[in-house]
Coordinates of C-alpha atoms and ligand atoms in Angstrom, one line a residue:
M1 CA 0.0 0.0 0.0
T2 CA 1.3 3.5 -0.7
L3 CA 1.1 7.0 0.7
D4 CA -2.5 7.2 -0.7
A5 CA -3.6 4.9 2.0
L6 CA -2.1 7.0 4.8
P7 CA -2.9 10.5 5.8
T8 CA -0.7 13.2 4.3
T9 CA -1.6 15.6 7.1
F10 CA -2.5 15.4 10.8
E11 CA -4.6 17.9 12.7
L12 CA -3.1 19.9 15.6
N13 CA -5.1 20.7 18.7
N14 CA -6.0 24.1 17.3
G15 CA -7.3 22.8 14.0
V16 CA -4.1 23.7 12.0
R17 CA -3.0 20.8 9.7
I18 CA 0.6 19.6 9.7
P19 CA 2.2 17.4 7.0
T20 CA 2.9 13.9 8.2
V21 CA 6.6 13.9 7.1
G22 CA 9.0 16.8 7.4
L23 CA 12.5 17.7 6.3
G24 CA 15.1 18.1 9.0
T25 CA 17.7 20.8 8.6
W26 CA 20.1 20.4 11.5
Q27 CA 23.7 20.1 10.2
A28 CA 22.6 20.8 6.6
P29 CA 25.8 22.6 5.4
L30 CA 25.5 26.2 4.4
N31 CA 26.8 25.7 0.9
V32 CA 24.1 23.1 0.0
T33 CA 21.1 24.0 2.2
R34 CA 19.5 26.4 -0.3
E35 CA 19.6 24.0 -3.2
A36 CA 18.6 21.0 -1.1
V37 CA 15.6 22.8 0.4
A38 CA 14.4 24.0 -3.0
F39 CA 14.9 20.4 -4.4
A40 CA 13.0 18.9 -1.5
L41 CA 10.1 21.3 -1.9
Q42 CA 9.9 20.6 -5.6
Q43 CA 9.8 16.9 -4.8
G44 CA 6.8 17.3 -2.5
Y45 CA 8.1 18.0 1.0
R46 CA 5.8 20.5 2.7
L47 CA 7.2 20.7 6.2
L48 CA 10.6 22.2 7.0
D49 CA 12.0 21.7 10.5
C50 CA 14.4 24.6 11.3
A51 CA 15.9 26.2 14.4
Y52 CA 17.7 29.5 15.1
I53 CA 20.7 27.5 16.4
Y54 CA 21.1 25.5 13.2
L55 CA 22.6 28.8 11.8
N56 CA 21.3 28.0 8.3
E57 CA 17.8 29.6 8.4
R58 CA 18.9 32.3 5.9
E59 CA 19.7 29.5 3.4
V60 CA 16.5 27.7 4.2
G61 CA 14.5 30.9 3.4
E62 CA 16.4 31.3 0.1
G63 CA 15.6 27.7 -0.7
I64 CA 11.9 28.3 -0.1
R65 CA 12.0 31.2 -2.6
L66 CA 14.1 29.3 -5.1
S67 CA 11.7 26.4 -5.1
G68 CA 8.8 28.4 -6.5
V69 CA 6.4 26.7 -4.1
P70 CA 4.0 29.3 -2.5
R71 CA 4.8 30.2 1.1
E72 CA 1.2 29.3 2.2
D73 CA 1.7 25.8 0.9
I74 CA 4.7 25.2 3.2
F75 CA 4.6 24.4 6.9
V76 CA 7.7 26.1 8.5
T77 CA 8.8 25.2 12.0
S78 CA 11.4 26.9 14.1
K79 CA 12.6 26.9 17.7
V80 CA 13.5 29.5 20.3
W81 CA 17.2 29.0 21.4
N82 CA 18.1 28.5 25.0
L83 CA 19.7 31.9 25.2
H84 CA 16.6 33.7 24.0
Q85 CA 14.0 32.3 26.4
D86 CA 13.7 35.5 28.3
D87 CA 12.5 37.3 25.2
V88 CA 10.7 34.8 22.9
G89 CA 9.4 37.6 20.7
A90 CA 12.9 38.8 20.0
G91 CA 14.1 35.2 19.4
L92 CA 11.3 34.7 16.9
G93 CA 12.0 38.0 15.3
R94 CA 15.6 37.0 14.5
T95 CA 14.4 33.7 13.0
L96 CA 11.8 35.5 10.8
D97 CA 14.4 37.9 9.7
N98 CA 16.8 35.1 8.7
L99 CA 14.0 33.1 7.0
G100 CA 12.7 36.2 5.3
L101 CA 9.1 35.3 6.4
D102 CA 6.5 37.2 8.5
Y103 CA 5.2 34.2 10.4
V104 CA 6.1 30.6 11.2
D105 CA 3.6 27.7 11.2
L106 CA 5.0 26.2 14.4
Y107 CA 7.3 27.7 17.0
L108 CA 8.8 25.4 19.6
V109 CA 10.8 25.8 22.8
H110 CA 14.1 24.0 21.7
W111 CA 15.0 22.7 25.1
P112 CA 13.5 23.1 28.6
I113 CA 16.8 24.9 29.6
R114 CA 17.8 28.6 29.7
F115 CA 21.3 29.8 29.2
F116 CA 22.7 32.9 31.0
P117 CA 23.8 35.4 28.4
D118 CA 27.6 36.1 28.2
P119 CA 28.5 38.4 25.4
T120 CA 32.2 37.9 26.2
A121 CA 32.0 34.1 25.7
A122 CA 34.1 32.6 22.9
N123 CA 30.7 31.5 21.4
P124 CA 28.0 33.8 22.9
L125 CA 25.3 31.5 21.6
R126 CA 26.8 28.7 23.7
P127 CA 28.1 30.4 26.8
L128 CA 30.4 28.2 28.9
N129 CA 31.6 28.3 32.5
P130 CA 35.4 28.2 33.2
D131 CA 35.1 24.4 33.8
G132 CA 33.6 23.9 30.3
T133 CA 30.0 23.3 31.3
Y134 CA 27.2 25.3 29.9
K135 CA 26.0 28.4 31.7
V136 CA 22.6 27.0 32.6
D137 CA 20.2 29.2 34.6
R138 CA 19.0 26.6 37.1
S139 CA 16.5 29.0 38.7
W140 CA 14.6 29.8 35.4
D141 CA 11.0 28.9 35.5
Q142 CA 9.9 27.5 32.1
A143 CA 6.4 28.9 32.7
R144 CA 8.0 32.3 31.8
T145 CA 9.2 30.9 28.5
W146 CA 5.8 29.5 27.8
A147 CA 4.1 32.8 28.6
G148 CA 6.4 34.3 25.9
M149 CA 5.4 31.5 23.5
E150 CA 1.7 32.2 24.2
A151 CA 2.3 35.9 23.4
V152 CA 3.8 35.3 20.0
Y153 CA 0.9 32.9 19.3
A154 CA -1.6 35.5 20.3
A155 CA 0.2 38.0 18.1
G156 CA -0.3 35.7 15.0
K157 CA 3.5 35.3 14.5
A158 CA 3.2 31.5 14.9
R159 CA 0.1 29.5 13.8
A160 CA 0.8 27.0 16.5
I161 CA 3.2 26.6 19.4
G162 CA 4.8 23.7 21.2
V163 CA 7.9 22.3 22.9
C164 CA 10.8 20.0 22.2
N165 CA 12.5 17.6 24.5
W166 CA 9.7 17.7 27.2
S167 CA 9.3 14.6 29.3
I168 CA 6.1 13.7 31.2
P169 CA 7.3 15.4 34.5
Y170 CA 8.2 18.5 32.6
L171 CA 4.8 18.6 30.8
E172 CA 3.1 18.0 34.2
E173 CA 4.9 21.1 35.6
L174 CA 4.1 23.3 32.6
A175 CA 0.5 22.2 32.7
K176 CA 0.1 24.0 36.0
S177 CA 0.3 27.3 34.3
W178 CA -0.3 26.9 30.5
K179 CA -3.2 28.7 29.0
V180 CA -2.5 27.3 25.5
V181 CA -1.8 23.6 25.5
P182 CA 1.3 22.8 23.4
A183 CA 0.3 21.6 20.0
V184 CA 3.5 19.6 19.5
N185 CA 6.2 17.9 21.5
Q186 CA 9.3 17.2 19.3
V187 CA 11.5 14.4 20.8
E188 CA 14.1 11.9 19.7
N189 CA 12.1 8.9 18.4
H190 CA 12.9 5.7 16.6
P191 CA 12.5 2.0 17.4
F192 CA 15.3 2.1 19.9
L193 CA 13.5 5.0 21.7
P194 CA 9.8 4.6 21.0
Q195 CA 8.7 6.6 24.1
H196 CA 5.4 4.7 24.4
A197 CA 4.4 6.3 27.7
L198 CA 5.1 9.8 26.5
K199 CA 3.1 9.0 23.3
A200 CA 0.1 7.9 25.4
Y201 CA 0.4 10.9 27.7
C202 CA 0.5 13.3 24.8
D203 CA -2.3 11.6 23.0
D204 CA -4.5 12.0 26.1
R205 CA -3.8 15.8 26.0
G206 CA -4.0 16.4 22.3
I207 CA -0.3 17.0 21.9
L208 CA 1.1 15.7 18.7
L209 CA 4.6 14.0 18.8
E210 CA 7.2 14.8 16.2
A211 CA 10.1 12.3 15.8
Y212 CA 13.6 13.9 15.6
S213 CA 16.5 11.8 14.6
P214 CA 14.1 9.2 13.1
L215 CA 17.0 7.4 11.4
G216 CA 19.1 7.7 14.6
G217 CA 20.7 11.0 13.9
P218 CA 23.9 11.9 12.0
G219 CA 25.2 8.9 10.1
A220 CA 21.7 7.2 10.4
P221 CA 22.9 4.4 12.7
V222 CA 19.5 2.7 13.2
L223 CA 19.4 1.9 9.5
Q224 CA 22.0 -0.8 10.0
D225 CA 20.0 -2.7 12.6
D226 CA 19.3 -6.4 11.7
D227 CA 15.6 -6.3 12.7
I228 CA 15.0 -3.0 10.7
V229 CA 16.8 -4.5 7.7
A230 CA 14.6 -7.7 7.9
V231 CA 11.4 -5.6 8.1
A232 CA 12.6 -3.7 5.0
K233 CA 13.3 -6.8 3.0
R234 CA 10.0 -8.4 4.0
N235 CA 8.1 -5.3 2.7
G236 CA 10.3 -4.7 -0.3
V237 CA 11.3 -1.1 0.8
S238 CA 14.4 0.6 2.2
A239 CA 15.3 0.6 5.8
A240 CA 14.8 4.4 5.8
C241 CA 11.3 3.9 4.5
V242 CA 10.6 1.5 7.4
L243 CA 11.8 4.0 10.0
I244 CA 9.9 6.9 8.5
S245 CA 6.8 4.8 7.9
Y246 CA 6.9 3.4 11.5
Q247 CA 6.3 6.9 12.8
V248 CA 3.5 7.9 10.3
N249 CA 1.7 4.6 11.0
R250 CA 1.7 5.4 14.8
G251 CA 0.5 9.0 14.3
I252 CA 3.9 10.7 14.8
V253 CA 5.5 13.2 12.3
P254 CA 9.1 12.0 11.4
L255 CA 11.6 14.7 10.4
P256 CA 14.4 12.9 8.4
K257 CA 17.2 15.2 7.4
S258 CA 19.1 14.8 4.2
V259 CA 20.8 17.0 1.6
S260 CA 21.3 14.2 -0.9
H261 CA 18.9 14.2 -3.8
E262 CA 18.7 10.5 -3.9
R263 CA 18.0 10.2 -0.1
L264 CA 15.5 13.1 -0.1
V265 CA 13.4 11.3 -2.7
Q266 CA 13.8 7.9 -0.9
N267 CA 12.7 9.5 2.4
L268 CA 9.4 10.6 0.9
Q269 CA 8.2 7.0 0.5
V270 CA 5.8 6.1 3.2
V271 CA 4.0 2.7 3.4
R272 CA 1.5 1.1 5.7
L273 CA 3.4 -1.5 7.7
P274 CA 1.7 -4.8 8.6
P275 CA 0.5 -5.0 12.3
G276 CA 3.1 -7.8 13.0
D277 CA 6.0 -5.6 11.8
M278 CA 4.6 -2.6 13.8
A279 CA 4.5 -4.8 16.9
L280 CA 8.1 -6.0 16.3
L281 CA 9.3 -2.4 15.9
D282 CA 7.3 -1.3 19.0
G283 CA 9.0 -4.0 21.0
L284 CA 12.7 -3.6 20.0
A285 CA 13.6 -1.3 22.9
A286 CA 12.0 -3.5 25.5
R287 CA 13.9 -6.5 24.0
G288 CA 17.3 -4.9 24.8
K289 CA 17.9 -2.4 22.1
A290 CA 16.8 0.8 24.0
Q291 CA 19.2 3.6 23.3
R292 CA 19.2 7.4 23.3
L293 CA 21.5 8.6 20.6
N294 CA 21.2 12.5 20.9
K295 CA 22.9 13.4 24.2
P296 CA 23.2 17.2 24.6
P297 CA 26.0 18.2 27.0
F298 CA 23.8 20.4 29.2
C299 CA 24.4 18.4 32.4
W300 CA 20.7 18.5 33.1
D301 CA 18.2 15.7 33.8
L302 CA 15.4 16.1 31.3
G303 CA 13.3 13.5 33.1
F304 CA 13.0 10.9 30.4
D305 CA 12.5 7.2 31.0
D306 CA 14.7 5.9 28.1
W307 CA 13.8 2.2 28.7
D308 CA 10.1 2.6 27.8
Ligands
LIG1 N1 14.5 19.5 18.7 C1 15.7 19.0 18.8 O1 16.3 19.1 19.9 C2 16.3 18.3 17.7 C3 17.4 17.5 17.9 C4 17.9 16.8 16.8 C5 17.3 16.9 15.6 N2 16.2 17.7 15.4 C6 15.5 17.8 14.0 O2 15.3 16.5 13.5 C7 15.9 16.4 12.2 C8 16.3 15.0 12.0 O3 17.2 14.5 12.9 P1 18.8 14.3 12.7 O4 19.2 15.2 11.7 O5 19.4 14.2 14.0 O6 18.9 12.8 12.1 P2 18.2 11.8 11.1 O7 17.2 12.5 10.2 O8 17.7 10.6 11.9 O9 19.4 11.3 10.2 C9 20.2 12.2 9.5 C10 21.4 11.4 8.9 O10 20.9 10.4 8.1 C11 21.4 10.5 6.8 N3 20.4 10.0 5.9 C12 19.2 10.7 5.6 N4 18.4 9.9 4.8 C13 19.1 8.7 4.6 C14 18.8 7.6 3.8 N5 17.7 7.4 3.2 N6 19.8 6.6 3.8 C15 20.9 6.7 4.5 N7 21.3 7.8 5.2 C16 20.4 8.8 5.3 C17 21.8 11.9 6.6 O11 22.9 12.2 5.7 P3 22.7 13.0 4.3 O12 22.3 14.4 4.7 O13 24.1 13.0 3.8 O14 21.7 12.3 3.5 C18 22.3 12.3 8.0 O15 23.6 11.8 8.3 C19 17.1 17.4 12.4 O16 17.7 17.7 11.1 C20 16.4 18.5 13.0 O17 15.6 19.3 12.1 C21 15.7 18.3 16.4

C-alpha cells in the first residue's frame, strides 16, 4: 500500500493541519542547504524543520523562494534557542528575519533549559563556565518561557506553538500554568527510543509528537539494525522507509534530514506496515535495544525514561 492509504496531514489541537513527514535541517551545510531545500520542496516535502541555532535559516529561506512553491503551501517550524528564552518575541524576530518570512507555522521551545547570556563568551550562543560546562540558569521557570510563546501565538507570529525535549514530568509542571496547551512535542524517536508512555500521555492531552533523529541522527545508525533491515526486506522497501513509515503509522511526524537528492526522494516513500511488523518495531527497545542517541551536554536531567 502507498502514501495514498495513509494521511498526508495530521490535525493539531488548534485545528491547523501539519504534513505527516518533514525535512530536518540540522547540520545541513550552508553551501548546499539552499539548493537541497528547493529540491525537497519541488519533490513534494511541505514541512521544514528549522531552528535558530542551526545557523542556516537564511539559506532555508532562500531555498523556499528558489523552489517556486508558494509560502502558504509550506509548513515552516522553528525553535527558540536556550539563550533567548527571556524574550521569545525577539528570538522569533531573529528567525523570521533570517528566513525572510513574516510568520512561522509552528514555533517550539528548543530545550527546557535557559542559558545565562555572556557576550564575552568565545561563542556567545553557547556560553560556557570556566570548567567547560554550559551556563545553565538553574533557577529559570519554564512557565515564563511558555508565557512568551503564548504571546507570539496571540500576536499571530506563529500559527501553533509547542515544545521539544519535554518529558512527562516537565509537561506536568508546565500544565500547572499553561493557557495554551502545546500543539506539538518534538522528541528523539525511533524504534530504539519509541517513548510509548510519552506518546500515550501526549495523545491524552491532544499534543502531537514529532520524531527527531528518526533514522538515529547523524550517520543514520538505526538503518543498520538487523531487525529493521529484515522488516525492510519483507516489505520490499528501504530501511529508511521502514523508520519513516513506522512513525507515520503510529501518528507521529518524522523529520528525516538529508541533503542528498537520492535520499531526499527515498525518504518521501511512506508505506502502511503490517501489524506484525509494527509490533516488532514497537518492542525492540523493550527487548534490549533501548538507546538514546542524541545526548546534549547540558548536564541536566530532562526526566525521560529511556527504557520505555
Ligand atoms: N528539537 C531538537 O532538539 C532536535 C534534535 C535533533 C534533531 N532535530 C531535528 O530533526 C531532524 C532529523 O534528525 P537528525 O538530523 O538528528 O537525524 P536523522 O534525520 O535521523 O538522520 C540524518 C542522517 O541520516 C542520513 N540520511 C538521511 N536519509 C538517509 C537515507 N535514506 N539513507 C541513508 N542515510 C540517510 C543523513 O545524511 P545525508 O544528509 O548525507 O543524507 C544524516 O547523516 C534534524 O535535522 C532537526 O531538524 C531536532
